[in-house]
GROMACS .gro file of C-alpha atoms in nm:
model
  335
    1MET     CA    1  -2.044  -6.558  -3.254
    2SER     CA    2  -1.705  -6.436  -3.138
    3SER     CA    3  -1.592  -6.338  -3.489
    4ARG     CA    4  -1.919  -6.150  -3.548
    5ARG     CA    5  -1.874  -5.959  -3.221
    6ASP     CA    6  -1.515  -5.877  -3.312
    7GLY     CA    7  -1.632  -5.748  -3.648
    8GLN     CA    8  -1.891  -5.525  -3.482
    9ILE     CA    9  -1.627  -5.385  -3.249
   10ASN     CA   10  -1.371  -5.329  -3.525
   11ALA     CA   11  -1.614  -5.170  -3.773
   12PRO     CA   12  -1.636  -4.830  -3.596
   13LEU     CA   13  -1.257  -4.828  -3.558
   14ALA     CA   14  -1.208  -4.900  -3.929
   15LEU     CA   15  -1.455  -4.625  -4.021
   16LYS     CA   16  -1.273  -4.381  -3.792
   17GLU     CA   17  -0.939  -4.468  -3.954
   18LEU     CA   18  -1.090  -4.426  -4.302
   19ASN     CA   19  -1.230  -4.082  -4.217
   20TYR     CA   20  -0.894  -3.986  -4.067
   21ALA     CA   21  -0.718  -4.088  -4.388
   22LYS     CA   22  -0.969  -3.892  -4.597
   23LYS     CA   23  -0.894  -3.581  -4.390
   24GLY     CA   24  -0.527  -3.646  -4.461
   25ILE     CA   25  -0.599  -3.648  -4.834
   26ALA     CA   26  -0.773  -3.312  -4.800
   27MET     CA   27  -0.465  -3.182  -4.615
   28GLY     CA   28  -0.241  -3.308  -4.895
   29LEU     CA   29  -0.451  -3.136  -5.160
   30LEU     CA   30  -0.450  -2.811  -4.963
   31ALA     CA   31  -0.072  -2.837  -4.929
   32GLY     CA   32  -0.036  -2.857  -5.306
   33ILE     CA   33  -0.280  -2.572  -5.371
   34THR     CA   34  -0.125  -2.336  -5.116
   35TRP     CA   35   0.233  -2.410  -5.223
   36GLY     CA   36   0.147  -2.342  -5.587
   37LEU     CA   37  -0.013  -2.012  -5.487
   38ASP     CA   38   0.283  -1.926  -5.263
   39GLY     CA   39   0.529  -1.957  -5.550
   40VAL     CA   40   0.324  -1.746  -5.790
   41LEU     CA   41   0.268  -1.470  -5.533
   42MET     CA   42   0.640  -1.468  -5.447
   43GLY     CA   43   0.721  -1.428  -5.815
   44LEU     CA   44   0.488  -1.129  -5.843
   45VAL     CA   45   0.634  -0.958  -5.536
   46LEU     CA   46   0.996  -1.025  -5.634
   47ALA     CA   47   0.927  -0.863  -5.972
   48LEU     CA   48   0.836  -0.541  -5.788
   49LEU     CA   49   1.173  -0.512  -5.614
   50PRO     CA   50   1.449  -0.298  -5.765
   51VAL     CA   51   1.754  -0.483  -5.901
   52THR     CA   52   2.088  -0.312  -5.962
   53GLY     CA   53   2.391  -0.492  -6.101
   54GLN     CA   54   2.481  -0.860  -6.118
   55THR     CA   55   2.485  -0.895  -5.739
   56GLY     CA   56   2.133  -0.761  -5.711
   57MET     CA   57   1.996  -1.042  -5.928
   58PHE     CA   58   2.090  -1.289  -5.654
   59LEU     CA   59   2.045  -1.057  -5.357
   60VAL     CA   60   1.679  -0.970  -5.410
   61PRO     CA   61   1.540  -1.327  -5.429
   62LEU     CA   62   1.749  -1.445  -5.132
   63VAL     CA   63   1.644  -1.152  -4.914
   64GLY     CA   64   1.288  -1.225  -5.024
   65GLY     CA   65   1.332  -1.587  -4.918
   66CYS     CA   66   1.464  -1.474  -4.581
   67LEU     CA   67   1.161  -1.252  -4.526
   68HIS     CA   68   0.927  -1.530  -4.635
   69ASP     CA   69   1.073  -1.788  -4.399
   70GLY     CA   70   1.105  -1.537  -4.115
   71PHE     CA   71   0.739  -1.442  -4.131
   72ALA     CA   72   0.638  -1.807  -4.177
   73ALA     CA   73   0.839  -1.898  -3.866
   74ALA     CA   74   0.656  -1.626  -3.674
   75TRP     CA   75   0.316  -1.749  -3.792
   76LEU     CA   76   0.397  -2.109  -3.697
   77PHE     CA   77   0.542  -2.009  -3.361
   78GLY     CA   78   0.230  -1.806  -3.287
   79ARG     CA   79   0.014  -2.104  -3.367
   80ASN     CA   80   0.224  -2.328  -3.143
   81VAL     CA   81   0.196  -2.073  -2.861
   82VAL     CA   82  -0.182  -2.083  -2.890
   83SER     CA   83  -0.180  -2.464  -2.889
   84GLY     CA   84   0.058  -2.474  -2.591
   85LYS     CA   85   0.340  -2.648  -2.779
   86TRP     CA   86   0.593  -2.364  -2.784
   87ARG     CA   87   0.797  -2.509  -2.496
   88ASP     CA   88   0.871  -2.814  -2.712
   89TYR     CA   89   1.093  -2.605  -2.942
   90TRP     CA   90   1.388  -2.596  -2.703
   91ARG     CA   91   1.334  -2.952  -2.578
   92THR     CA   92   1.335  -3.083  -2.934
   93LEU     CA   93   1.643  -2.887  -3.040
   94LYS     CA   94   1.847  -3.060  -2.768
   95THR     CA   95   1.768  -3.406  -2.909
   96GLN     CA   96   1.932  -3.593  -3.196
   97PRO     CA   97   1.606  -3.607  -3.399
   98GLY     CA   98   1.573  -3.232  -3.350
   99LYS     CA   99   1.921  -3.176  -3.491
  100ILE     CA  100   1.831  -3.393  -3.789
  101VAL     CA  101   1.523  -3.178  -3.851
  102MET     CA  102   1.749  -2.870  -3.840
  103ALA     CA  103   1.980  -3.027  -4.099
  104ALA     CA  104   1.676  -3.095  -4.316
  105ALA     CA  105   1.575  -2.732  -4.273
  106LEU     CA  106   1.914  -2.617  -4.399
  107LEU     CA  107   1.878  -2.822  -4.716
  108GLY     CA  108   1.516  -2.733  -4.774
  109GLY     CA  109   1.530  -2.368  -4.668
  110PRO     CA  110   1.834  -2.159  -4.766
  111ILE     CA  111   1.949  -2.412  -5.028
  112GLY     CA  112   1.619  -2.547  -5.160
  113MET     CA  113   1.395  -2.245  -5.109
  114GLY     CA  114   1.673  -2.001  -5.198
  115ALA     CA  115   1.741  -2.181  -5.526
  116ASN     CA  116   1.367  -2.200  -5.593
  117LEU     CA  117   1.318  -1.826  -5.549
  118LEU     CA  118   1.617  -1.756  -5.771
  119ALA     CA  119   1.466  -1.994  -6.026
  120ILE     CA  120   1.132  -1.813  -6.006
  121TYR     CA  121   1.313  -1.483  -6.059
  122PHE     CA  122   1.518  -1.606  -6.354
  123ALA     CA  123   1.268  -1.838  -6.526
  124GLY     CA  124   0.920  -1.763  -6.389
  125ALA     CA  125   0.705  -1.943  -6.132
  126SER     CA  126   0.544  -2.194  -6.368
  127TYR     CA  127   0.870  -2.321  -6.514
  128ALA     CA  128   1.037  -2.337  -6.172
  129ALA     CA  129   0.743  -2.531  -6.029
  130ALA     CA  130   0.745  -2.777  -6.318
  131ILE     CA  131   1.111  -2.867  -6.265
  132THR     CA  132   1.105  -2.876  -5.885
  133ALA     CA  133   0.800  -3.104  -5.903
  134ALA     CA  134   1.048  -3.386  -5.961
  135TYR     CA  135   1.175  -3.364  -5.601
  136PRO     CA  136   0.970  -3.658  -5.468
  137ALA     CA  137   1.117  -3.878  -5.743
  138LEU     CA  138   1.466  -3.774  -5.637
  139GLY     CA  139   1.362  -3.832  -5.276
  140ALA     CA  140   1.263  -4.190  -5.354
  141ALA     CA  141   1.598  -4.255  -5.520
  142LEU     CA  142   1.787  -4.099  -5.228
  143GLY     CA  143   1.575  -4.295  -4.983
  144GLY     CA  144   1.683  -4.613  -5.153
  145ILE     CA  145   2.048  -4.509  -5.116
  146PHE     CA  146   2.054  -4.364  -4.765
  147LEU     CA  147   1.756  -4.530  -4.595
  148LYS     CA  148   1.801  -4.865  -4.773
  149GLU     CA  149   1.445  -4.849  -4.906
  150LYS     CA  150   1.373  -5.087  -5.192
  151VAL     CA  151   1.329  -4.914  -5.529
  152ASN     CA  152   1.125  -5.128  -5.769
  153VAL     CA  153   1.069  -5.107  -6.145
  154ARG     CA  154   0.761  -4.885  -6.107
  155VAL     CA  155   0.962  -4.634  -5.906
  156TRP     CA  156   1.240  -4.616  -6.162
  157CYS     CA  157   0.983  -4.573  -6.441
  158GLY     CA  158   0.836  -4.284  -6.245
  159ILE     CA  159   1.177  -4.125  -6.201
  160GLY     CA  160   1.237  -4.158  -6.575
  161LEU     CA  161   0.905  -3.986  -6.652
  162ALA     CA  162   0.982  -3.705  -6.409
  163VAL     CA  163   1.317  -3.644  -6.576
  164LEU     CA  164   1.156  -3.659  -6.922
  165GLY     CA  165   0.896  -3.406  -6.814
  166SER     CA  166   1.170  -3.176  -6.689
  167PHE     CA  167   1.335  -3.187  -7.030
  168LEU     CA  168   1.003  -3.115  -7.200
  169VAL     CA  169   0.954  -2.805  -6.988
  170GLY     CA  170   1.312  -2.688  -7.033
  171TYR     CA  171   1.288  -2.734  -7.410
  172VAL     CA  172   0.998  -2.491  -7.441
  173PRO     CA  173   1.131  -2.172  -7.607
  174PRO     CA  174   1.161  -1.917  -7.326
  175ASP     CA  175   1.062  -1.554  -7.331
  176THR     CA  176   1.420  -1.426  -7.333
  177GLY     CA  177   1.299  -1.069  -7.329
  178LYS     CA  178   1.127  -1.114  -6.994
  179TYR     CA  179   1.367  -1.382  -6.862
  180PRO     CA  180   1.711  -1.333  -7.021
  181ASP     CA  181   1.867  -1.581  -6.778
  182PHE     CA  182   1.599  -1.845  -6.832
  183TYR     CA  183   1.827  -2.150  -6.842
  184LEU     CA  184   2.008  -2.040  -6.528
  185GLY     CA  185   1.667  -2.050  -6.362
  186ILE     CA  186   1.609  -2.402  -6.494
  187GLY     CA  187   1.941  -2.515  -6.343
  188LEU     CA  188   1.857  -2.355  -6.009
  189SER     CA  189   1.521  -2.535  -6.014
  190ALA     CA  190   1.713  -2.863  -6.029
  191VAL     CA  191   1.919  -2.753  -5.727
  192ALA     CA  192   1.597  -2.674  -5.539
  193ALA     CA  193   1.452  -3.015  -5.625
  194LEU     CA  194   1.764  -3.189  -5.492
  195GLY     CA  195   1.761  -2.980  -5.172
  196TRP     CA  196   1.394  -3.058  -5.106
  197ALA     CA  197   1.449  -3.428  -5.177
  198LEU     CA  198   1.730  -3.442  -4.921
  199GLU     CA  199   1.514  -3.248  -4.677
  200GLY     CA  200   1.239  -3.505  -4.716
  201VAL     CA  201   1.471  -3.796  -4.643
  202LEU     CA  202   1.615  -3.633  -4.330
  203ALA     CA  203   1.285  -3.490  -4.205
  204THR     CA  204   1.110  -3.825  -4.242
  205PHE     CA  205   1.383  -3.986  -4.035
  206GLY     CA  206   1.378  -3.712  -3.770
  207MET     CA  207   1.001  -3.690  -3.735
  208ASP     CA  208   0.980  -4.041  -3.601
  209LEU     CA  209   1.027  -3.875  -3.260
  210VAL     CA  210   0.934  -3.512  -3.332
  211ASP     CA  211   0.582  -3.364  -3.343
  212SER     CA  212   0.503  -3.248  -3.697
  213ASP     CA  213   0.383  -2.904  -3.584
  214ILE     CA  214   0.708  -2.847  -3.396
  215ALA     CA  215   0.913  -2.987  -3.685
  216SER     CA  216   0.759  -2.743  -3.932
  217GLY     CA  217   0.818  -2.455  -3.689
  218ILE     CA  218   1.182  -2.553  -3.633
  219ARG     CA  219   1.226  -2.586  -4.007
  220GLN     CA  220   1.124  -2.226  -4.072
  221CYS     CA  221   1.314  -2.085  -3.772
  222THR     CA  222   1.633  -2.264  -3.876
  223SER     CA  223   1.598  -2.145  -4.234
  224PHE     CA  224   1.555  -1.783  -4.126
  225ALA     CA  225   1.852  -1.801  -3.888
  226VAL     CA  226   2.081  -1.949  -4.155
  227TYR     CA  227   1.984  -1.676  -4.400
  228VAL     CA  228   2.066  -1.400  -4.151
  229LEU     CA  229   2.373  -1.552  -3.984
  230ALA     CA  230   2.539  -1.747  -4.266
  231ILE     CA  231   2.409  -1.650  -4.612
  232PHE     CA  232   2.389  -1.272  -4.571
  233PRO     CA  233   2.750  -1.232  -4.449
  234LEU     CA  234   2.861  -1.399  -4.773
  235LEU     CA  235   2.649  -1.158  -4.977
  236GLY     CA  236   2.782  -0.849  -4.803
  237SER     CA  237   2.631  -0.566  -4.603
  238GLY     CA  238   2.390  -0.486  -4.887
  239SER     CA  239   2.176  -0.784  -4.788
  240TYR     CA  240   2.114  -0.647  -4.439
  241THR     CA  241   2.051  -0.300  -4.581
  242LEU     CA  242   1.794  -0.435  -4.826
  243LEU     CA  243   1.628  -0.648  -4.556
  244LEU     CA  244   1.586  -0.350  -4.324
  245ALA     CA  245   1.468  -0.132  -4.611
  246LEU     CA  246   1.201  -0.383  -4.715
  247LEU     CA  247   1.076  -0.410  -4.357
  248THR     CA  248   0.985  -0.039  -4.369
  249THR     CA  249   0.786  -0.065  -4.694
  250SER     CA  250   0.458  -0.220  -4.804
  251VAL     CA  251   0.657  -0.517  -4.937
  252ALA     CA  252   0.684  -0.644  -4.579
  253TRP     CA  253   0.306  -0.663  -4.555
  254TYR     CA  254   0.289  -0.852  -4.885
  255MET     CA  255   0.558  -1.092  -4.765
  256ALA     CA  256   0.378  -1.147  -4.434
  257GLY     CA  257   0.059  -1.238  -4.619
  258ILE     CA  258   0.240  -1.472  -4.859
  259ALA     CA  259   0.428  -1.630  -4.568
  260LEU     CA  260   0.094  -1.708  -4.405
  261VAL     CA  261   0.006  -1.908  -4.717
  262GLY     CA  262   0.348  -2.077  -4.705
  263ALA     CA  263   0.318  -2.157  -4.334
  264ALA     CA  264  -0.024  -2.311  -4.393
  265SER     CA  265   0.122  -2.521  -4.674
  266PHE     CA  266   0.389  -2.662  -4.443
  267LEU     CA  267   0.132  -2.740  -4.175
  268PHE     CA  268  -0.092  -2.914  -4.427
  269TRP     CA  269   0.205  -3.104  -4.570
  270TYR     CA  270   0.331  -3.242  -4.239
  271ARG     CA  271  -0.021  -3.320  -4.119
  272ALA     CA  272  -0.094  -3.505  -4.443
  273MET     CA  273   0.214  -3.723  -4.396
  274ASN     CA  274   0.097  -3.815  -4.046
  275MET     CA  275  -0.267  -3.872  -4.136
  276THR     CA  276  -0.254  -4.055  -4.466
  277GLY     CA  277   0.103  -4.170  -4.513
  278VAL     CA  278   0.408  -4.021  -4.679
  279ALA     CA  279   0.342  -4.177  -5.022
  280ARG     CA  280  -0.012  -4.046  -5.055
  281ALA     CA  281   0.082  -3.708  -4.914
  282MET     CA  282   0.365  -3.666  -5.165
  283GLY     CA  283   0.140  -3.773  -5.450
  284LEU     CA  284  -0.106  -3.499  -5.355
  285ASN     CA  285   0.145  -3.230  -5.262
  286VAL     CA  286   0.327  -3.252  -5.596
  287THR     CA  287   0.016  -3.120  -5.769
  288TYR     CA  288   0.149  -2.776  -5.675
  289ALA     CA  289   0.315  -2.775  -6.020
  290LEU     CA  290  -0.028  -2.785  -6.183
  291TRP     CA  291  -0.171  -2.529  -5.942
  292SER     CA  292   0.123  -2.300  -6.012
  293VAL     CA  293   0.039  -2.302  -6.382
  294PHE     CA  294  -0.326  -2.232  -6.299
  295PHE     CA  295  -0.247  -1.941  -6.066
  296SER     CA  296   0.012  -1.802  -6.311
  297TRP     CA  297  -0.257  -1.802  -6.578
  298LEU     CA  298  -0.511  -1.647  -6.340
  299LEU     CA  299  -0.289  -1.381  -6.180
  300ASN     CA  300  -0.003  -1.325  -6.424
  301SER     CA  301  -0.154  -1.387  -6.769
  302LEU     CA  302   0.066  -1.689  -6.838
  303THR     CA  303   0.040  -1.833  -7.188
  304ILE     CA  304  -0.001  -2.206  -7.137
  305THR     CA  305   0.184  -2.378  -7.420
  306PRO     CA  306   0.134  -2.748  -7.503
  307GLY     CA  307   0.497  -2.817  -7.408
  308LEU     CA  308   0.463  -2.652  -7.068
  309LEU     CA  309   0.135  -2.822  -6.984
  310GLY     CA  310   0.252  -3.158  -7.118
  311GLY     CA  311   0.578  -3.136  -6.919
  312VAL     CA  312   0.396  -3.057  -6.596
  313VAL     CA  313   0.153  -3.346  -6.646
  314VAL     CA  314   0.433  -3.592  -6.728
  315ILE     CA  315   0.631  -3.485  -6.420
  316SER     CA  316   0.325  -3.521  -6.199
  317ILE     CA  317   0.241  -3.867  -6.335
  318GLY     CA  318   0.602  -3.977  -6.299
  319THR     CA  319   0.618  -3.854  -5.942
  320VAL     CA  320   0.295  -4.031  -5.843
  321LEU     CA  321   0.432  -4.354  -5.991
  322THR     CA  322   0.754  -4.302  -5.800
  323ILE     CA  323   0.601  -4.258  -5.458
  324GLY     CA  324   0.331  -4.525  -5.463
  325ASN     CA  325   0.090  -4.743  -5.654
  326PRO     CA  326  -0.167  -4.501  -5.806
  327ARG     CA  327  -0.451  -4.735  -5.704
  328ASN     CA  328  -0.356  -4.686  -5.340
  329LEU     CA  329  -0.409  -4.311  -5.370
  330VAL     CA  330  -0.784  -4.370  -5.400
  331ASN     CA  331  -0.826  -4.714  -5.242
  332LEU     CA  332  -0.800  -4.607  -4.880
  333ARG     CA  333  -0.953  -4.927  -4.746
  334SER     CA  334  -0.643  -5.121  -4.854
  335LYS     CA  335  -0.426  -4.937  -4.600
   0.00000   0.00000   0.00000
C-alpha cells in the first residue's frame, strides 16, 4: 500500500519534470533556428557596408560585431529590468563566478563572435556555420582536459566526424569571385569554434552560481565593452568613426533587429541548458548549421552542393555523438 501511495504522489512530479524537459527541448530548437538566422542576416547586412583597403576588410565585420553585441546587451538588459533582475548585474560581477562568466564572454564575444563575423564576410554564412558547428565537439575535448570530464570512445568518434565534416566543407570549391579570401574565412571559422568551446567550458562552470538570464546579459555587455575599450584602440580611430557613422544610418536599425534575434538565441540557449541539460541543449543548438544553409538558400539564393550539405550533416551527427548518447535526446523519461 505504501509503495502504491508513493507512486501516486511521484507520478505528477515525474510528469511535471517531463513537461519541463520538453519545454527545454523546444528552447534548444529555437536557439538553433534563431542563431542560424542571425548569422545569415548579419552576412547580408555586412555585405552592404563599404570596404576600403586591407584594413577595412577586418574593420567592417568587427564594428558590425560590436553593434550586434551592443544592441543585444541592451535588449537583454531591458528584459531583465522588466523582470526585476537588473540589480543582480552588479552583485554578480563582484563574485568569482561572475568574473568567470566575464572571461567566457571575452572568449565567446570579441574572439569567437569577431572571428565568426570575419569568417562570414570572407567565406559566407553557410560555410562559416558549417565549420563553427564543431564547437561542441571541441568543448567536450576541452572539458575532459580542464574539467576532468571523462571522454569515452563515442565522444572521440564524434569529434573525428566533426573534424571530417569540416574538411568536407572546406574542400568544396569556393566561389573565389565572390569570396576571394575564402580559405582565410575557413581558418577564422576554426578560431570562432575554439573561442565558443572555451566559452562553454567557462560559462558552464560559472553558471553553477549565476542566474542564466543574468549570465547571458553579462556576456553581451562584456563583449560590447571589450570591443569598444580594447579591440577598437588596436584598430585605430577609424573604428570609432565607422561605429558613429553606422549609428546615424539605417544600418543601425537593421543591426538592432538582428541583435534582437541574437539576444533571443542566447536566452533560449541558456534556458535550454537549465531545463533539459547541457548535452541535450548542445545537440539541439548545433542544428544552427543546418538552419544557416536553409536561410542562406531562402534569403541569399545559396546553391546547396552535395559537399556542403554532406559536410554540415556529418558535423551535426558528429557533434551529437560527442555531447551525448543520441537515444537520450528523445528518451526523456530516462533522465
